[in-house]
mmCIF file of C-alpha atoms in Angstrom:
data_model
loop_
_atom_site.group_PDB
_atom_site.id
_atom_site.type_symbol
_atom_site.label_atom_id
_atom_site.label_comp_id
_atom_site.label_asym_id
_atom_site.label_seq_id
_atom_site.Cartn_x
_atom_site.Cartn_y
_atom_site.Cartn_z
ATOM 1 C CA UNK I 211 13.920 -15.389 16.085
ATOM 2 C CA UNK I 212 11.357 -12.510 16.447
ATOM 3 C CA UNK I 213 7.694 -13.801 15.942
ATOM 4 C CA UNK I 214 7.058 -10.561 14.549
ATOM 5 C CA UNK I 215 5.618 -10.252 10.831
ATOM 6 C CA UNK I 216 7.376 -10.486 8.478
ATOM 7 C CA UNK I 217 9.621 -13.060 9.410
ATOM 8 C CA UNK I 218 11.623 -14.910 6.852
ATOM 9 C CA UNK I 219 14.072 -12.019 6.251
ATOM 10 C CA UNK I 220 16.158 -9.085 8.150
ATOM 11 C CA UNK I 221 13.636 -6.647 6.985
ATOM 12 C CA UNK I 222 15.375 -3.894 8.706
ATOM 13 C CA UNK I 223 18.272 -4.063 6.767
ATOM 14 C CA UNK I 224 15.729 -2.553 3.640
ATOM 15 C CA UNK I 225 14.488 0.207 5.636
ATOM 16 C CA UNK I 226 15.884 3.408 3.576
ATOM 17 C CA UNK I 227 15.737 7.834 4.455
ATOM 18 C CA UNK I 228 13.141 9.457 1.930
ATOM 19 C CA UNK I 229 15.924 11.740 1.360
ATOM 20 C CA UNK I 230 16.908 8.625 -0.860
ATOM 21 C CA UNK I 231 14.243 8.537 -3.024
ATOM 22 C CA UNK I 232 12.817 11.607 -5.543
ATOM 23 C CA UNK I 233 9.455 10.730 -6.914
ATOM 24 C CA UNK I 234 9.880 11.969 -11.059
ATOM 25 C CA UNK I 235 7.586 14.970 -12.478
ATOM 26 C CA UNK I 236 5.555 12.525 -15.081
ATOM 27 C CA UNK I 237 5.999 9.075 -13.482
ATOM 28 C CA UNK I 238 3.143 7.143 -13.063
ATOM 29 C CA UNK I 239 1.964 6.900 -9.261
ATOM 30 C CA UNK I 240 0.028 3.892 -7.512
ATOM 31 C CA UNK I 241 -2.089 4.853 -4.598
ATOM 32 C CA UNK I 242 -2.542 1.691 -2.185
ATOM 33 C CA UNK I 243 -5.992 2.375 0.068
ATOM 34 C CA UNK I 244 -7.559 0.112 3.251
ATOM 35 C CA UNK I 245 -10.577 1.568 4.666
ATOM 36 C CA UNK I 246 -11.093 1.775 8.602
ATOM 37 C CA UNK I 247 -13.462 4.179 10.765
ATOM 38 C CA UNK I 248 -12.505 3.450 14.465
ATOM 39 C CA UNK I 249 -10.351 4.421 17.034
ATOM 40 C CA UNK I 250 -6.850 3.208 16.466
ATOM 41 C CA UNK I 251 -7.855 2.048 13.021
ATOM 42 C CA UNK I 252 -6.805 4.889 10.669
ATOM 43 C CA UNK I 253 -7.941 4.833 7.385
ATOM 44 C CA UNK I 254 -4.478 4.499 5.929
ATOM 45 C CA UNK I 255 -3.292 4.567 2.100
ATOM 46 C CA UNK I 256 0.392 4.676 0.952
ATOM 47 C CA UNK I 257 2.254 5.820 -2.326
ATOM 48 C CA UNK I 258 4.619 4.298 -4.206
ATOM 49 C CA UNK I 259 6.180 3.633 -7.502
ATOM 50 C CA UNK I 260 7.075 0.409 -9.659
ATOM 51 C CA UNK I 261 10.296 0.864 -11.523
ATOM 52 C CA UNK I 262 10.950 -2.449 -13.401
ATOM 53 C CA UNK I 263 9.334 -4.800 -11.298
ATOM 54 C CA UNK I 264 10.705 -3.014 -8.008
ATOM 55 C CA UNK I 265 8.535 -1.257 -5.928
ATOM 56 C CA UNK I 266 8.943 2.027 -4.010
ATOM 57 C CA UNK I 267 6.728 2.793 -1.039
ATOM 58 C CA UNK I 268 7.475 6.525 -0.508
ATOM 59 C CA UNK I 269 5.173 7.830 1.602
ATOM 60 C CA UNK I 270 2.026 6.823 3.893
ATOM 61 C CA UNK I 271 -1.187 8.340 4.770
ATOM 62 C CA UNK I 272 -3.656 7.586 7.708
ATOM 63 C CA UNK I 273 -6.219 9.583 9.276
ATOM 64 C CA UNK I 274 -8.004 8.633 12.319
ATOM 65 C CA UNK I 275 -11.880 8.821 12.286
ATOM 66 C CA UNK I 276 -11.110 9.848 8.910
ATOM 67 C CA UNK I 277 -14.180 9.767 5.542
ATOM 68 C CA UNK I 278 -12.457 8.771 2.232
ATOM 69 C CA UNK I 279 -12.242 12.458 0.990
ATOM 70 C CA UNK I 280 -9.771 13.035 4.091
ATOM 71 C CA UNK I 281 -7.521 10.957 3.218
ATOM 72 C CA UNK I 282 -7.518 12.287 -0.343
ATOM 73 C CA UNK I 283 -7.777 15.684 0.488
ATOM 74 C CA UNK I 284 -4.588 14.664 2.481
ATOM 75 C CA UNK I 285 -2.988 12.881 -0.335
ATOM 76 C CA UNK I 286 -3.626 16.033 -2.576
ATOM 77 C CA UNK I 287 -1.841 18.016 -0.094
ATOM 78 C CA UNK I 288 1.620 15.966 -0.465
ATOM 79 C CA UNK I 289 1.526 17.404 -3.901
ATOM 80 C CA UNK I 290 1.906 13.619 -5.251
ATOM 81 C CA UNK I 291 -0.878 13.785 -7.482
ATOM 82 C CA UNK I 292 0.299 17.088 -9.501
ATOM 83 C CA UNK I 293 3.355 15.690 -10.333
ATOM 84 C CA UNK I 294 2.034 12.092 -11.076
ATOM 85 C CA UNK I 295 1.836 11.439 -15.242
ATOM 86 C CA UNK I 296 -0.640 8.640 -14.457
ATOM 87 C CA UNK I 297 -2.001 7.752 -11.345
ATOM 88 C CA UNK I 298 -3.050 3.873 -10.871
ATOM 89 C CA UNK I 299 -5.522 3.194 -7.519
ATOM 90 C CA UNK I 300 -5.312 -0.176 -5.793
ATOM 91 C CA UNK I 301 -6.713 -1.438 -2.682
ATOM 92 C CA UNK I 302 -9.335 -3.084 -0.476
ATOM 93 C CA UNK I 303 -12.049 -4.684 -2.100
ATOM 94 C CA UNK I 304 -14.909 -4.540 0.541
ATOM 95 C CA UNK I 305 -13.744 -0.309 -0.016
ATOM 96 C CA UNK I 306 -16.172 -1.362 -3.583
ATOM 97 C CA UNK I 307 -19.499 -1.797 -0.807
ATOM 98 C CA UNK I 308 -21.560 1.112 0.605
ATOM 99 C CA UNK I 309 -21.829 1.536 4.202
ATOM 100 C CA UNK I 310 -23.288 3.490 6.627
ATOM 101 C CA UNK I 311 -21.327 6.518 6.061
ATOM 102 C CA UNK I 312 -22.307 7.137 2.168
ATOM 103 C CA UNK I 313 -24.653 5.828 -0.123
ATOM 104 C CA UNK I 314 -21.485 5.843 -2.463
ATOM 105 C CA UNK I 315 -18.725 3.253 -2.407
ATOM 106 C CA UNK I 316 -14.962 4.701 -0.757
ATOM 107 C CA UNK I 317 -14.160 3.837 -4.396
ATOM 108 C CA UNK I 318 -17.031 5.655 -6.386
ATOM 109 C CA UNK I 319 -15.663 8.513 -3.742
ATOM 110 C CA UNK I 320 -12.083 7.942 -4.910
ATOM 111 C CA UNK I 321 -12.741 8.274 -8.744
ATOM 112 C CA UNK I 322 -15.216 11.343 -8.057
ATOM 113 C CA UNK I 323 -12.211 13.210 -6.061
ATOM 114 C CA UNK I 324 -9.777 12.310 -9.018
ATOM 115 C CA UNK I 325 -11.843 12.736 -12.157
ATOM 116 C CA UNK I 326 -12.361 16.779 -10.504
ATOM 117 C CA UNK I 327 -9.265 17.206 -9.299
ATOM 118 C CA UNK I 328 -7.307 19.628 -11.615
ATOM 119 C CA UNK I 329 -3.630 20.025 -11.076
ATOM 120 C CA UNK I 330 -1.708 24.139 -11.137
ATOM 121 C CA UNK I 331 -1.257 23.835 -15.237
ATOM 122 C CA UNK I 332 -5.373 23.073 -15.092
ATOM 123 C CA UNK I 333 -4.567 19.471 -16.241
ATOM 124 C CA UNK I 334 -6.677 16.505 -15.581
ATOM 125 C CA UNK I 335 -5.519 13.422 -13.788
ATOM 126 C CA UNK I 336 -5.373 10.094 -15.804
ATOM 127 C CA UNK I 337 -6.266 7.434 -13.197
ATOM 128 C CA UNK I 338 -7.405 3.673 -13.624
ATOM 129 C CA UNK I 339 -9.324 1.831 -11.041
ATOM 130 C CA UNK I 340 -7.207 -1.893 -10.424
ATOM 131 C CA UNK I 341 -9.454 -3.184 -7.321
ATOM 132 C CA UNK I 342 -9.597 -7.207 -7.626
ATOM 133 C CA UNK I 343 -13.193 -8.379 -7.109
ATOM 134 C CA UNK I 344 -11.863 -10.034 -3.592
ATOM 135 C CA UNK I 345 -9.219 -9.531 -1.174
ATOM 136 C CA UNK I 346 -6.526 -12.599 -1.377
ATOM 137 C CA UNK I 347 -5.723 -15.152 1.408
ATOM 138 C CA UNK I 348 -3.878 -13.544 4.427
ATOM 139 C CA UNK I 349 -1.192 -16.229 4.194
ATOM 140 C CA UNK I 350 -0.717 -15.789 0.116
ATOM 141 C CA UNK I 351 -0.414 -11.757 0.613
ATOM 142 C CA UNK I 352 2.086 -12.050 3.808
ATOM 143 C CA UNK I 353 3.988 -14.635 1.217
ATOM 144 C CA UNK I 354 3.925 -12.093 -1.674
ATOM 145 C CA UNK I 355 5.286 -8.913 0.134
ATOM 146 C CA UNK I 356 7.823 -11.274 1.911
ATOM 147 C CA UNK I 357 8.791 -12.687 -1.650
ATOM 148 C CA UNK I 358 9.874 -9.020 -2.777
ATOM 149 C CA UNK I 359 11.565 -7.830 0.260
ATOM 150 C CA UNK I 360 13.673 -10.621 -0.558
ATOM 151 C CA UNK I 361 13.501 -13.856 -2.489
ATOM 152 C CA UNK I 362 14.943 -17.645 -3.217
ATOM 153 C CA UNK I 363 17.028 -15.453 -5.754
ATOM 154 C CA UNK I 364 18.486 -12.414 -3.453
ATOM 155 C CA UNK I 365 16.359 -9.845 -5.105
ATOM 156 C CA UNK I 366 15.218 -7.157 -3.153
ATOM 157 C CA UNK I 367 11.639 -5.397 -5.089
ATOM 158 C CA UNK I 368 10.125 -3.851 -2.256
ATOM 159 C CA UNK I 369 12.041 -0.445 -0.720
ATOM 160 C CA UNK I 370 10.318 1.593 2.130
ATOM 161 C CA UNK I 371 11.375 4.856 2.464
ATOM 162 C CA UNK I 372 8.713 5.820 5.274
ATOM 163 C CA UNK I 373 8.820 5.566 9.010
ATOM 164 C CA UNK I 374 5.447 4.866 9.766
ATOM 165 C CA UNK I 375 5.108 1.995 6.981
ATOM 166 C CA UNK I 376 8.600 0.752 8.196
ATOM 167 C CA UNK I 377 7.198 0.650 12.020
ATOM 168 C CA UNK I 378 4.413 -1.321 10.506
ATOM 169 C CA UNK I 379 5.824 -4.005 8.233
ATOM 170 C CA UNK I 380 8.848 -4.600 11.301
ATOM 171 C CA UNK I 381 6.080 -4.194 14.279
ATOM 172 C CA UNK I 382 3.011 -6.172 13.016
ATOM 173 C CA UNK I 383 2.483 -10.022 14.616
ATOM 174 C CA UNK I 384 -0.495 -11.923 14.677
ATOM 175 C CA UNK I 385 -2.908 -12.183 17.293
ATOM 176 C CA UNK I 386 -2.235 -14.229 20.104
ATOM 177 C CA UNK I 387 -4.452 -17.724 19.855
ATOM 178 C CA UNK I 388 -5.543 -16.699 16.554
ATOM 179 C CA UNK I 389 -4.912 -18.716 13.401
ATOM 180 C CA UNK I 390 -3.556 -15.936 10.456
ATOM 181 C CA UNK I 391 -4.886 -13.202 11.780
ATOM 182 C CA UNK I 392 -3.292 -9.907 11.838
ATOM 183 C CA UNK I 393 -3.338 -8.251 15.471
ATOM 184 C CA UNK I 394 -4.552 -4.949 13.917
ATOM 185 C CA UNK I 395 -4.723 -2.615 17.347
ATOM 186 C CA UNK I 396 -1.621 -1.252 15.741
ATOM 187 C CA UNK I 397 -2.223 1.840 13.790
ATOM 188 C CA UNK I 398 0.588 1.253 11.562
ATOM 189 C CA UNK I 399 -0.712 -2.395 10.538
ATOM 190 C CA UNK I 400 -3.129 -1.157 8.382
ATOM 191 C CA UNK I 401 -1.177 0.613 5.458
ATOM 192 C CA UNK I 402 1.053 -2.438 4.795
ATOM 193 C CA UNK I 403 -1.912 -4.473 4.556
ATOM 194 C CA UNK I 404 -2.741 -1.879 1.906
ATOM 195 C CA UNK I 405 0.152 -2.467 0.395
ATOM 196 C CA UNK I 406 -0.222 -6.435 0.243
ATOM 197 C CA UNK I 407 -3.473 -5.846 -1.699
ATOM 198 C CA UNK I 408 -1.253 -3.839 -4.102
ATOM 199 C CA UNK I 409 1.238 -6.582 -4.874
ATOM 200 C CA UNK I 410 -0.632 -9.068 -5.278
ATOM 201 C CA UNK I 411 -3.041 -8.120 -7.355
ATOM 202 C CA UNK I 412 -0.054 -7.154 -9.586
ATOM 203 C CA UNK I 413 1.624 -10.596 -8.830
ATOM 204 C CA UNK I 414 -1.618 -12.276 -9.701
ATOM 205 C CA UNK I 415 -2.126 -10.584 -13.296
ATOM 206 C CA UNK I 416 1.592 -9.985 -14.343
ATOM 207 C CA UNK I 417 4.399 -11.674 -12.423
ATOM 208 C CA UNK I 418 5.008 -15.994 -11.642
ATOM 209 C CA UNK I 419 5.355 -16.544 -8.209
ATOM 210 C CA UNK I 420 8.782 -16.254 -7.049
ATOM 211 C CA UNK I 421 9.441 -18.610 -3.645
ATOM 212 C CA UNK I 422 10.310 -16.494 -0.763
ATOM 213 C CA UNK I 423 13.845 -17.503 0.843
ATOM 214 C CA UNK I 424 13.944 -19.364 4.090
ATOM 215 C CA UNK I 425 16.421 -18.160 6.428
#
């Protein structure tokens, strides 16, 4: 049995092409962001989609040494946010502090880049801000995630349809010695954590927990 997170299902089975998923002209788009300046520590956001409870993780981000407007500036560039009908921006909640590099929060920097950001029919972006006031337990958010790749029920409500963010949910294991603690020298780590702070803050405000199945 791998000792590789996540563990309580055959999470490779859920891996899928991105030639299998179209993102819609309209459909609302959630933009998952953790924040990292070092070296092997991208900054690293994702985007997905939540279509009746099941969620879509299309496509991931990460720039290395990167300031918040790179990674938008990248994000832009995917053409995501001119076809999004509503975008919804999740992520984590120390990204709410100043540092060292700004005066401004990553997520004062975030809702300045959308709120100017006009798309080629010189439309505005609709956005809302859903950043919890503190990041959850590492041991609740692994349970979440694992809870929609598959649950007590068979469900499957988490697809990946990205490489990099299917390297990182199969690849990621905790440090050795340490007690819940994500190794994060892999650069792929970080995104899925992203992602974890997505789900759970829905899980938290909308959805009963749903036990993950032991295998």
């Amino acid at each position: 049995r791998s000792t590789h997170y996540p563990t309580l299902f055959p999470y490779t089975t859920l891996f899928r092409s991105r030639e299998d998923f179209v993102f819609r002209d309209g459909e609302p788009l959630i933009l998952c962001h953790d924040f990292n300046i070092g070296e092997g520590k991208p900054m690293s956001a994702a985007a997905m989609v939540n279509r009746g409870g099941v969620y879509h993780a299309f496509k991931a981000f990460h720039v290395e040494g990167a300031r918040t407007l790179d990674i938008m500036e990248e994000i832009a560039a995917s053409g995501v946010l001119d076809r999004a009908g509503y975008v919804l921006v999740y992520g984590d909640a120390s990204g709410k502090n100043s540092d060292t590099r700004s005066i401004k929060s990553d997520y004062d920097l975030i809702k300045e880049f959308l709120s100017k950001y006009t798309k080629p029919n010189g439309h505005r972006i609709l956005f809302e801000m859903k950043v919890p006031k503190a990041n959850p337990p590492i041991r609740r958010r692994h349970n979440v995630v694992n809870s929609h790749f598959l649950n007590d029920n068979k469900e499957v409500r988490l697809y990946v349809y990205d490489k990099w963010l299917d390297e990182g949910f199969r690849l990621t294991a905790f440090k050795k010695g340490g007690v819940m603690i994500e190794d994060d020298s892999l650069p792929q780590q970080h995104v899925t954590t992203a992602i974890g702070y997505c789900i759970d803050y829905d899980r938290t405000f909308t959805q009963k927990p749903t036990r993950t199945i032991q295998l």
